[in-house]
Tab-separated table of C-alpha atoms in Angstrom:
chain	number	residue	atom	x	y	z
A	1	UNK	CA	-76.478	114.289	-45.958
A	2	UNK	CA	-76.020	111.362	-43.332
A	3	UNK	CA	-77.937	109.153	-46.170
A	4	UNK	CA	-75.887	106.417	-48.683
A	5	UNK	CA	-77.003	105.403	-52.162
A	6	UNK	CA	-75.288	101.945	-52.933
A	7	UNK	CA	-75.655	101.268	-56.607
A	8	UNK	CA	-76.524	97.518	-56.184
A	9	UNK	CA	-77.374	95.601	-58.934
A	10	UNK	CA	-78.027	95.754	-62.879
A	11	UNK	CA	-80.317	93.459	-64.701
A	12	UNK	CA	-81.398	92.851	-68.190
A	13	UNK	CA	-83.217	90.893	-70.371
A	14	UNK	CA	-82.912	91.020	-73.749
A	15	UNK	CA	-83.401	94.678	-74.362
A	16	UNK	CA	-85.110	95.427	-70.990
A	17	UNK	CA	-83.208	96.043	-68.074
A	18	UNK	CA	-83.421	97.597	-64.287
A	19	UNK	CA	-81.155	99.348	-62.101
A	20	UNK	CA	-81.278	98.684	-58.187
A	21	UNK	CA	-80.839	100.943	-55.565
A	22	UNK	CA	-80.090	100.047	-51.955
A	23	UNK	CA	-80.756	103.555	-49.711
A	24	UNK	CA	-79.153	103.576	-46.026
A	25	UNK	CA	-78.035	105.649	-43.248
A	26	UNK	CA	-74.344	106.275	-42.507
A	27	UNK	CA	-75.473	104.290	-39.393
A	28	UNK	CA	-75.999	101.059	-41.480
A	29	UNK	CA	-80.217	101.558	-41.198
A	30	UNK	CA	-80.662	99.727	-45.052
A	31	UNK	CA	-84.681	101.496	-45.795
A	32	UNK	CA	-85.369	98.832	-47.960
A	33	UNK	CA	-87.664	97.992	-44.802
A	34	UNK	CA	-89.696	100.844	-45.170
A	35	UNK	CA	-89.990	101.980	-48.686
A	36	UNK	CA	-88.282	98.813	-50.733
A	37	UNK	CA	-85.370	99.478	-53.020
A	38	UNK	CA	-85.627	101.713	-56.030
A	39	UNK	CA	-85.683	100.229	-59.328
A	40	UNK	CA	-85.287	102.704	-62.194
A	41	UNK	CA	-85.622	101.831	-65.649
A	42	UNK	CA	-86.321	103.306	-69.331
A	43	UNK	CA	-88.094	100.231	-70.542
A	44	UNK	CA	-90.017	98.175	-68.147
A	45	UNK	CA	-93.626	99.551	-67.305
A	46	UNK	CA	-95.069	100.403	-63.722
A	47	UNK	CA	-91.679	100.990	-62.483
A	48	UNK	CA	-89.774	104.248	-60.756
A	49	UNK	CA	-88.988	105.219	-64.431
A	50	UNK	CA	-86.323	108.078	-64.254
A	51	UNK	CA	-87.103	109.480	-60.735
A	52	UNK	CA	-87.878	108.307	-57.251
A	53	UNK	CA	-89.114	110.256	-53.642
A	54	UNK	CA	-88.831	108.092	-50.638
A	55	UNK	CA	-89.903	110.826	-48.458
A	56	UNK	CA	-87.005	113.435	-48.647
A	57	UNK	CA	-84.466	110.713	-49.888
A	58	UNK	CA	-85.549	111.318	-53.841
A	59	UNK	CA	-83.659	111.360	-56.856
A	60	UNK	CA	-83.762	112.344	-60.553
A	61	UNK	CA	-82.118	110.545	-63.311
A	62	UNK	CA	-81.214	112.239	-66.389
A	63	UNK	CA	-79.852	108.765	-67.960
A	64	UNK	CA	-80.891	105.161	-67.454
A	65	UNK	CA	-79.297	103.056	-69.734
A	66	UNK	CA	-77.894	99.289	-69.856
A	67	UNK	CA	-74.357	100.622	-69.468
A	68	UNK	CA	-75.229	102.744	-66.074
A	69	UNK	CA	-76.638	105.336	-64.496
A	70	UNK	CA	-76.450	109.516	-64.244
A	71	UNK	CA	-78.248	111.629	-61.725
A	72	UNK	CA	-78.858	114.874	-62.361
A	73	UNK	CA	-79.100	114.770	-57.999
A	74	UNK	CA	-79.720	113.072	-55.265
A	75	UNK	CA	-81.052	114.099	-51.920
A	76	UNK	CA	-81.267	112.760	-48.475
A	77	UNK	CA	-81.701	114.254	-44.722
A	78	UNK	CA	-78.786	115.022	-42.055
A	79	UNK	CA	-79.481	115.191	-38.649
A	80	UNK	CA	-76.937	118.092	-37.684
A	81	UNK	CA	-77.510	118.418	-33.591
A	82	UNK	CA	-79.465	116.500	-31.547
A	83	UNK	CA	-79.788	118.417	-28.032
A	84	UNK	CA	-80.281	116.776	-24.872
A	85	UNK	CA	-80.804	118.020	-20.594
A	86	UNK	CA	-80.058	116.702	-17.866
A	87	UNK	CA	-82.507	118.840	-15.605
A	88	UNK	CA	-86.029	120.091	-16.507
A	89	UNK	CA	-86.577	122.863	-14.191
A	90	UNK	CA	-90.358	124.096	-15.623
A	91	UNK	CA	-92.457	122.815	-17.881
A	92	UNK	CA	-96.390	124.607	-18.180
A	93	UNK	CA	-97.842	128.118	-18.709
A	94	UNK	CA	-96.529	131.195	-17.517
A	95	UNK	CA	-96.790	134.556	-17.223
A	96	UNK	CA	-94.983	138.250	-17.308
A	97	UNK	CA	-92.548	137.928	-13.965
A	98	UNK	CA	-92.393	134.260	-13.654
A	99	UNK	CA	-88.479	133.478	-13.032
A	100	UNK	CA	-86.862	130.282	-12.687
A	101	UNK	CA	-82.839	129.627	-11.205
A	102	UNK	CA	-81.176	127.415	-13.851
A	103	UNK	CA	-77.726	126.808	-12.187
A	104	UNK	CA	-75.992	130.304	-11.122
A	105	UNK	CA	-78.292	132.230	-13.359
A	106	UNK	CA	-82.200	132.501	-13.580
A	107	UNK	CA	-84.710	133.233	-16.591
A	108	UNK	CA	-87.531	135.504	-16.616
A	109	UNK	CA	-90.785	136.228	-19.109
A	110	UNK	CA	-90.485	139.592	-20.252
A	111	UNK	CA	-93.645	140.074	-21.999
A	112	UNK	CA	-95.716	137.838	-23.009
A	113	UNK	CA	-98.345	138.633	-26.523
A	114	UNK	CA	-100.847	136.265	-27.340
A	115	UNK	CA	-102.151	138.317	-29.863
A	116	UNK	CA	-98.956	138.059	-31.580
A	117	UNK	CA	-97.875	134.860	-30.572
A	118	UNK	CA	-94.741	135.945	-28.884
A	119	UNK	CA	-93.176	135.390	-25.645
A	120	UNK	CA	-89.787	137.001	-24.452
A	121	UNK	CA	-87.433	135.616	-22.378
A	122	UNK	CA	-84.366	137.480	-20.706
A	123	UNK	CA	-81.679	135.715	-19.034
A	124	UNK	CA	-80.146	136.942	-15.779
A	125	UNK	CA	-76.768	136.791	-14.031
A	126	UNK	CA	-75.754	138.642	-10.934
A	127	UNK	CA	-79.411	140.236	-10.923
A	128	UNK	CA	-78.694	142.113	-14.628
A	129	UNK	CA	-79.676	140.750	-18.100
A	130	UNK	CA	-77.346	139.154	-19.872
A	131	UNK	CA	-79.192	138.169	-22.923
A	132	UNK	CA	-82.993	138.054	-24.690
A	133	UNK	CA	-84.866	136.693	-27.183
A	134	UNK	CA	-88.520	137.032	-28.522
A	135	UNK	CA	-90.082	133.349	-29.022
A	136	UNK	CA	-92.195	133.072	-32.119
A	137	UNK	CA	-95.163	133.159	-33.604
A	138	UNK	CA	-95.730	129.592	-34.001
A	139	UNK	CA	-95.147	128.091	-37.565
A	140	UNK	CA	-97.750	125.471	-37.606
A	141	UNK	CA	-97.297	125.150	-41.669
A	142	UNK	CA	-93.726	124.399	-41.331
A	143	UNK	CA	-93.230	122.555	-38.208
A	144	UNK	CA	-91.487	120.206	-36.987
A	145	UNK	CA	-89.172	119.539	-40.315
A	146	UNK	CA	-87.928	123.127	-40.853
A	147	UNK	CA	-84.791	124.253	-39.482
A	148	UNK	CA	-86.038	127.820	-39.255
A	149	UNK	CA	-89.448	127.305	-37.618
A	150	UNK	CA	-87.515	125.163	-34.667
A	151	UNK	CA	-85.683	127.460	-33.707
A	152	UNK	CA	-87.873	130.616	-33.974
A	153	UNK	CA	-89.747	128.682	-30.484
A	154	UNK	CA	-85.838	128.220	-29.128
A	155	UNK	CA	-84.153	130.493	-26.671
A	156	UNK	CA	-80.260	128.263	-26.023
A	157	UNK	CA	-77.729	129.734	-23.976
A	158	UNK	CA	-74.941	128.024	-22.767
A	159	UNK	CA	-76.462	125.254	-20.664
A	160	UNK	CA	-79.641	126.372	-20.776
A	161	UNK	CA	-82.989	125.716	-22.780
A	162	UNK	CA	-86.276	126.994	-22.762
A	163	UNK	CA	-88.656	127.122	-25.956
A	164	UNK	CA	-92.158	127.767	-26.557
A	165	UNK	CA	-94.414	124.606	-26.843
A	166	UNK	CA	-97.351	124.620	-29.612
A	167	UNK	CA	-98.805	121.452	-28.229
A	168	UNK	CA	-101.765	121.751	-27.382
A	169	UNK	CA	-101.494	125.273	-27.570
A	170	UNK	CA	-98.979	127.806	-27.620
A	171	UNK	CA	-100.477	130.804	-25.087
A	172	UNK	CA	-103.451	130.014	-22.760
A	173	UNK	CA	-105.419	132.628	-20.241
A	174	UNK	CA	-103.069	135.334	-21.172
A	175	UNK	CA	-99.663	132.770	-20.406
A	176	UNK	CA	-97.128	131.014	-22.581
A	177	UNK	CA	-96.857	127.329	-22.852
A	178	UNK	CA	-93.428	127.372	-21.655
A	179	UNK	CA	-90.410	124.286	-21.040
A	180	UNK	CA	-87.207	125.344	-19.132
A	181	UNK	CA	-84.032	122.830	-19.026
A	182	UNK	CA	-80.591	122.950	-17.225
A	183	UNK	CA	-77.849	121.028	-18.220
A	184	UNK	CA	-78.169	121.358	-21.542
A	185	UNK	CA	-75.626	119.551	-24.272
A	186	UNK	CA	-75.063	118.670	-27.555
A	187	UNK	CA	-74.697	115.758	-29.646
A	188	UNK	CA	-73.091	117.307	-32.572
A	189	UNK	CA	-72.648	115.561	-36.692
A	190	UNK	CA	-69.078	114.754	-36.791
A	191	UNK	CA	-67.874	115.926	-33.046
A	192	UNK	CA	-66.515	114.138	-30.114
A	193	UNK	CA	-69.306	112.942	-27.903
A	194	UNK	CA	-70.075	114.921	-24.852
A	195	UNK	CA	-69.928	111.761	-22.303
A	196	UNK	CA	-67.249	109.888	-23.259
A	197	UNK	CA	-64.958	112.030	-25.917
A	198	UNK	CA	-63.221	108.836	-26.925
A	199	UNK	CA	-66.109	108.532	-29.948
A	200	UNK	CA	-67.338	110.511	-32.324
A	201	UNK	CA	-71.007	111.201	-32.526
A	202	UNK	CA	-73.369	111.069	-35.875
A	203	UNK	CA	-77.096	111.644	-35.345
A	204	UNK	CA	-79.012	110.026	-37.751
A	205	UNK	CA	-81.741	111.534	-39.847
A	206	UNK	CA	-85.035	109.833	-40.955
A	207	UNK	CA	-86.489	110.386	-44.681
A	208	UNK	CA	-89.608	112.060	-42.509
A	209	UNK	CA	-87.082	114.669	-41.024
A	210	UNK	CA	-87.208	113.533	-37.622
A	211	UNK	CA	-84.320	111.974	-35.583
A	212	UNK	CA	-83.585	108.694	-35.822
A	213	UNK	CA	-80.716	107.896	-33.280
A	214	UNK	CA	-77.329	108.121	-33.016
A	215	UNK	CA	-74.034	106.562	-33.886
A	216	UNK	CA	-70.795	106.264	-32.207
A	217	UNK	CA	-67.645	105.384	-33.520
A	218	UNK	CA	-64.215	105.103	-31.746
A	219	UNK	CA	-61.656	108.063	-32.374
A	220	UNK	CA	-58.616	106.287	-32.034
A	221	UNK	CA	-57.392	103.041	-33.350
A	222	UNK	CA	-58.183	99.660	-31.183
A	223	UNK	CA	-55.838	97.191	-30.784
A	224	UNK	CA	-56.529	94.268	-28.550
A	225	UNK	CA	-54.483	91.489	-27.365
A	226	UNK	CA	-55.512	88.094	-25.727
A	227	UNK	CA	-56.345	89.295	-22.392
A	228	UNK	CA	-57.119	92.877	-23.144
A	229	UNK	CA	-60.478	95.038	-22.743
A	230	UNK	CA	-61.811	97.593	-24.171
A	231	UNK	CA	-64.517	99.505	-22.531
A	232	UNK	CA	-67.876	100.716	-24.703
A	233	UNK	CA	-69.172	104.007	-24.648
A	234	UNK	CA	-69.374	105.556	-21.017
A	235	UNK	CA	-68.817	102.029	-19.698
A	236	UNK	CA	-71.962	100.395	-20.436
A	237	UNK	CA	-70.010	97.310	-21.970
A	238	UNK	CA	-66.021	96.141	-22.674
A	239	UNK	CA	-65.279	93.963	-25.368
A	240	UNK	CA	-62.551	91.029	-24.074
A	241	UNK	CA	-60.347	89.497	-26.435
A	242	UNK	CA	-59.581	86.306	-24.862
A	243	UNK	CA	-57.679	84.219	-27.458
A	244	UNK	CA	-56.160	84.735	-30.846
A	245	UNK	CA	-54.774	81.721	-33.063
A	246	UNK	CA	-52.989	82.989	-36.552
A	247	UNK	CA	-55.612	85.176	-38.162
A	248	UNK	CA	-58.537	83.672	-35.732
A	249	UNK	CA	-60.032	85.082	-32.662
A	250	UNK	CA	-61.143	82.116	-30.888
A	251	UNK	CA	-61.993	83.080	-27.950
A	252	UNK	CA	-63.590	86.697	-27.358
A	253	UNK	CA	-66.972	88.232	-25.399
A	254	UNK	CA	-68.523	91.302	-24.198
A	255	UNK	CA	-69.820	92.041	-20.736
A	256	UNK	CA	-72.222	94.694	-19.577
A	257	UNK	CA	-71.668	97.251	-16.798
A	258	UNK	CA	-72.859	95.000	-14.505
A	259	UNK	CA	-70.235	92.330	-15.841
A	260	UNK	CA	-72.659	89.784	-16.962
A	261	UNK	CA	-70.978	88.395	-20.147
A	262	UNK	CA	-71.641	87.123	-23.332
A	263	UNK	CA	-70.791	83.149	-24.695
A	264	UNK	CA	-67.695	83.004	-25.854
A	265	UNK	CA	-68.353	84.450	-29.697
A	266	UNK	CA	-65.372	83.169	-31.114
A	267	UNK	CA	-64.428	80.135	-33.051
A	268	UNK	CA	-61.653	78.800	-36.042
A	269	UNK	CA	-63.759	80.694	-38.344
A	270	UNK	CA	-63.765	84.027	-36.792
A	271	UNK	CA	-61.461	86.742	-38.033
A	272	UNK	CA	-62.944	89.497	-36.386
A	273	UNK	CA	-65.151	91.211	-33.182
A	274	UNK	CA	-68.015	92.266	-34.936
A	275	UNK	CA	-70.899	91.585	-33.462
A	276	UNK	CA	-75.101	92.443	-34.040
A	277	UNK	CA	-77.248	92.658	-30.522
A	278	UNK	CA	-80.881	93.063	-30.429
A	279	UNK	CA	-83.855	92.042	-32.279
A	280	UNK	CA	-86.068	95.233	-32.048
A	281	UNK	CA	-87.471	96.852	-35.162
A	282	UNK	CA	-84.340	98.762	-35.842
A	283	UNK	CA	-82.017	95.787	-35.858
A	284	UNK	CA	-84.408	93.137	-37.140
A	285	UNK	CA	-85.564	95.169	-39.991
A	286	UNK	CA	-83.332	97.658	-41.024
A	287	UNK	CA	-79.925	97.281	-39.625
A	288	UNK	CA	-79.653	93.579	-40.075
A	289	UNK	CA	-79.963	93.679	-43.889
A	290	UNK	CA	-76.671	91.790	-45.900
A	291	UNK	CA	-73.749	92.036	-43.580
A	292	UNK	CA	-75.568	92.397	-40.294
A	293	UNK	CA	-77.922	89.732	-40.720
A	294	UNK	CA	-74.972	87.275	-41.269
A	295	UNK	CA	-73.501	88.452	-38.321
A	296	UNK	CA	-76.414	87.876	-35.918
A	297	UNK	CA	-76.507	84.135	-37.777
A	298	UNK	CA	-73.107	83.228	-36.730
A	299	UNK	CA	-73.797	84.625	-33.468
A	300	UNK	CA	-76.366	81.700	-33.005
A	301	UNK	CA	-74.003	79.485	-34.867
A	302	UNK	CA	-71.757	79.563	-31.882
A	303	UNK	CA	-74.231	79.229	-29.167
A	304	UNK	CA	-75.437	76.145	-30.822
A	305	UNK	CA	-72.330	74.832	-31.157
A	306	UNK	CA	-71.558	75.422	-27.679
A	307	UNK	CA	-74.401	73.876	-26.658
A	308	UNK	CA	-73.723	70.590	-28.592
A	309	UNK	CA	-70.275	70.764	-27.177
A	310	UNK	CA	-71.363	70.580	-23.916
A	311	UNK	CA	-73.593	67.676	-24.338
A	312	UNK	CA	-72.336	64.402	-22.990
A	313	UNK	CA	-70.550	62.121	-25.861
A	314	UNK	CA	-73.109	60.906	-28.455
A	315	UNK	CA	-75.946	63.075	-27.186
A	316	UNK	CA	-77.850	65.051	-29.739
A	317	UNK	CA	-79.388	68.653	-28.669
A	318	UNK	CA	-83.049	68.002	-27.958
A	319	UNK	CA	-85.905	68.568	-30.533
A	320	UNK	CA	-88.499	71.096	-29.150
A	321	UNK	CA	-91.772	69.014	-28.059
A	322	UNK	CA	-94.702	70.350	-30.011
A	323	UNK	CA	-96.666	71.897	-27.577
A	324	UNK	CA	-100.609	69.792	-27.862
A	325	UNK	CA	-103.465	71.598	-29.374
A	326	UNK	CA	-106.467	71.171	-26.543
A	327	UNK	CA	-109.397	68.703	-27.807
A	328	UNK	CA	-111.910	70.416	-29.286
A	329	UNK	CA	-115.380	70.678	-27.192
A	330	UNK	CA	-118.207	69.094	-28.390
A	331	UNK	CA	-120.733	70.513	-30.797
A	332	UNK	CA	-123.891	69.849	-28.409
A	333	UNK	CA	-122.206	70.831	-25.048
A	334	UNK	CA	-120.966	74.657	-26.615
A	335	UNK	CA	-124.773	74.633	-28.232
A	336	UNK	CA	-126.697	74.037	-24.980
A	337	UNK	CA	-124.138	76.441	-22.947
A	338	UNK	CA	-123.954	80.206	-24.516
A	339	UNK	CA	-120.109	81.317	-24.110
A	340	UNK	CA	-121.823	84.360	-21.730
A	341	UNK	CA	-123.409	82.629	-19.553
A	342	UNK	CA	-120.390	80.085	-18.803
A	343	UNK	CA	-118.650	83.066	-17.622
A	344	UNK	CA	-116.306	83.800	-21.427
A	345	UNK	CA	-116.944	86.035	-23.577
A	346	UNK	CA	-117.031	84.648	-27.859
A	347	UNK	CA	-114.003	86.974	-27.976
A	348	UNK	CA	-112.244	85.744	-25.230
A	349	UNK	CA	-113.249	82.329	-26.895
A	350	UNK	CA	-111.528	83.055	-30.087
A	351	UNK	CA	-108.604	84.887	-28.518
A	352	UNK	CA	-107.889	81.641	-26.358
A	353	UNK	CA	-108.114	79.399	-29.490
A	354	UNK	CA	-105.765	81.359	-31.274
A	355	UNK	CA	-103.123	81.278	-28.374
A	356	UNK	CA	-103.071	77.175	-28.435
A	357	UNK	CA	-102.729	77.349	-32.222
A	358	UNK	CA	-99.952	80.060	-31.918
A	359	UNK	CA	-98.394	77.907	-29.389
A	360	UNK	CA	-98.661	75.148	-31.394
A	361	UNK	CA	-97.174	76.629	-34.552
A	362	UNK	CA	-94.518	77.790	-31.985
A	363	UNK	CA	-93.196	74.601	-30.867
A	364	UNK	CA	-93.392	73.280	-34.580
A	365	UNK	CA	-91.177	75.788	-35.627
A	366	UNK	CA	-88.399	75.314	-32.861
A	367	UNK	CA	-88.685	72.020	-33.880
A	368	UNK	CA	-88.124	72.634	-36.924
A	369	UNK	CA	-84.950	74.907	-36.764
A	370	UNK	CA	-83.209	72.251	-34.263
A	371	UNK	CA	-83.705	70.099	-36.786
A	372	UNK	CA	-82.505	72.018	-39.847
């Protein structure tokens, strides 16, 4: 599947030993985040034992032993399509003889049976039908995970999409919960991506069975030179190579579309263009795990050691003022005036308190990493 089982570490003592698993996406995404790392072993109590099920990402052992490891399988999700429109063109409940134009060609209900749970669709070009297909019933037991039960609700042709919605409810007043798209593409496992074929498109799957993302990776081999570019994905940034010293890139950056750029992310060090951005969940928890959360380090390596270098001769970077707690109020004076009546609520009391503190603990840590 689009899932990766690193075998990462043994360790024993004396006769007892475990056997660590690190579970990841092709995409990098380490789950450790989520679900920790499996630790199987034959002789260490309240462990995974022989077997472990982090969602659909499960295994089954048939030996654990100090020497290694034999599954008898593994399992893990794929992502296989993602698809994606450009235009919605209806989306609500309709009935027999509702139509809709999607480009050059226009889609009509056919029938519609509640009492079955079906609707059917017929798709029209030049005024005759060109193709039809019976929506349903809904598979409430088996959606959304199952392959099958998707696309028993989807009716794809071409560039167009329409499928039956169960949310809230699939038929209504004799109508069909119904949402029509034009401009409909793919995003394919393994297949050139449909805005910018240069790259190579993976979707990536979550243990729960639902999407995940994407991941792009160049088709052809880069080479850049000092003073070459090398535009991202559909433009949205270029990576500039700026200057190269032996087996260093000292000078390099990325700039967005809009061509606001980077710091200069090189340095003696530096022997390559990787590079981390972001600090959401995805990054900060999952992707950044080993490698990536080394990278993202050097990255503020070099901004602080740009900023030092740009200090006047002698000067150290400043250490972040802790920000002052306020003075607490007197006993007597909060006593004789009730919060409500003063115009605060206590929670608004206690929320307020724990901003100065957080504030507080914020400026001691800043602080504390200029320091360190």
């Amino acid at each position: 599947g689009g899932q990766v089982y690193h075998y990462y570490a043994s360790v024993g003592h004396e006769k007892m030993f475990n056997h660590s698993l690190h579970v990841r996406t092709i995409a990098g995404t380490d789950w450790e985040w989520a679900f920790g790392a499996p630790e199987l072993t034959a002789t260490e109590t309240g462990w995974w034992g022989k077997s472990f099920a982090q969602l659909y990402n499960q295994g089954q052992a048939r030996e654990v032993s100090p020497r290694q490891l034999t599954f008898d399988w593994l399992s893990g999700v794929r992502m296989d399509r993602l698809l994606y429109a450009d235009e919605t063109v209806f989306s609500g409940l309709a009935g027999p003889g509702t139509e809709w134009k999607v480009g050059a060609r226009t889609v009509r209900v056919a029938a519609v049976d509640a009492a079955a749970g079906t609707v059917t669709l017929d798709l029209l070009e030049d005024g005759a039908v060109k193709a039809s297909k019976t929506l349903g019933p809904v598979d409430a037991d088996h959606l959304i995970e199952d392959t099958q039960a998707r696309k028993a609700l989807v009716f794809e042709d071409g560039d167009m999409v329409a499928f039956l919605s169960p949310w809230p409810a699939a038929f209504d007043g004799g109508k069909a919960s119904l949402k029509v798209y034009g401009k409909a593409f793919s995003l394919s496992y393994g297949t050139p991506y449909a805005r910018d074929p240069r790259f190579t498109v993976y979707p990536v799957g979550c243990p729960t069975g639902h999407n995940f993302g994407f991941m792009l990776v160049n088709r052809e081999e880069i080479r850049l030179r000092p003073g070459t570019t090398f535009n991202g994905p559909e433009g949205y940034f270029k990576v500039v190579v700026d200057a190269l010293d032996g087996g260093a890139v000292t000078s390099w950056h990325v700039e967005d579309a809009k061509g606001n750029r980077s710091i200069n992310l090189g340095g003696p060090q530096v022997a390559n263009v990787d590079l981390v951005l972001g600090q959401g969940r995805v990054a900060g928890q999952a992707i950044l795990k080993d490698v990536g959360r080394a990278l993202l380090a050097r990255s503020y390596e070099t901004a602080a050691r740009l900023e030092t270098a740009s200090l006047p001769a002698g000067e150290k970077p400043a250490a972040a003022v802790l920000a002052p707690l306020p003075a607490p109020a007197p006993v007597a004076a909060a006593a004789s005036v009730p919060a409500r009546e003063a115009g605060f609520s206590p929670g608004l009391i206690l929320a307020v308190g724990v901003a100065a503190a957080g504030a507080g603990a914020v400026g001691f840590e800043l602080g504390r990493r200029r320091k360190a």
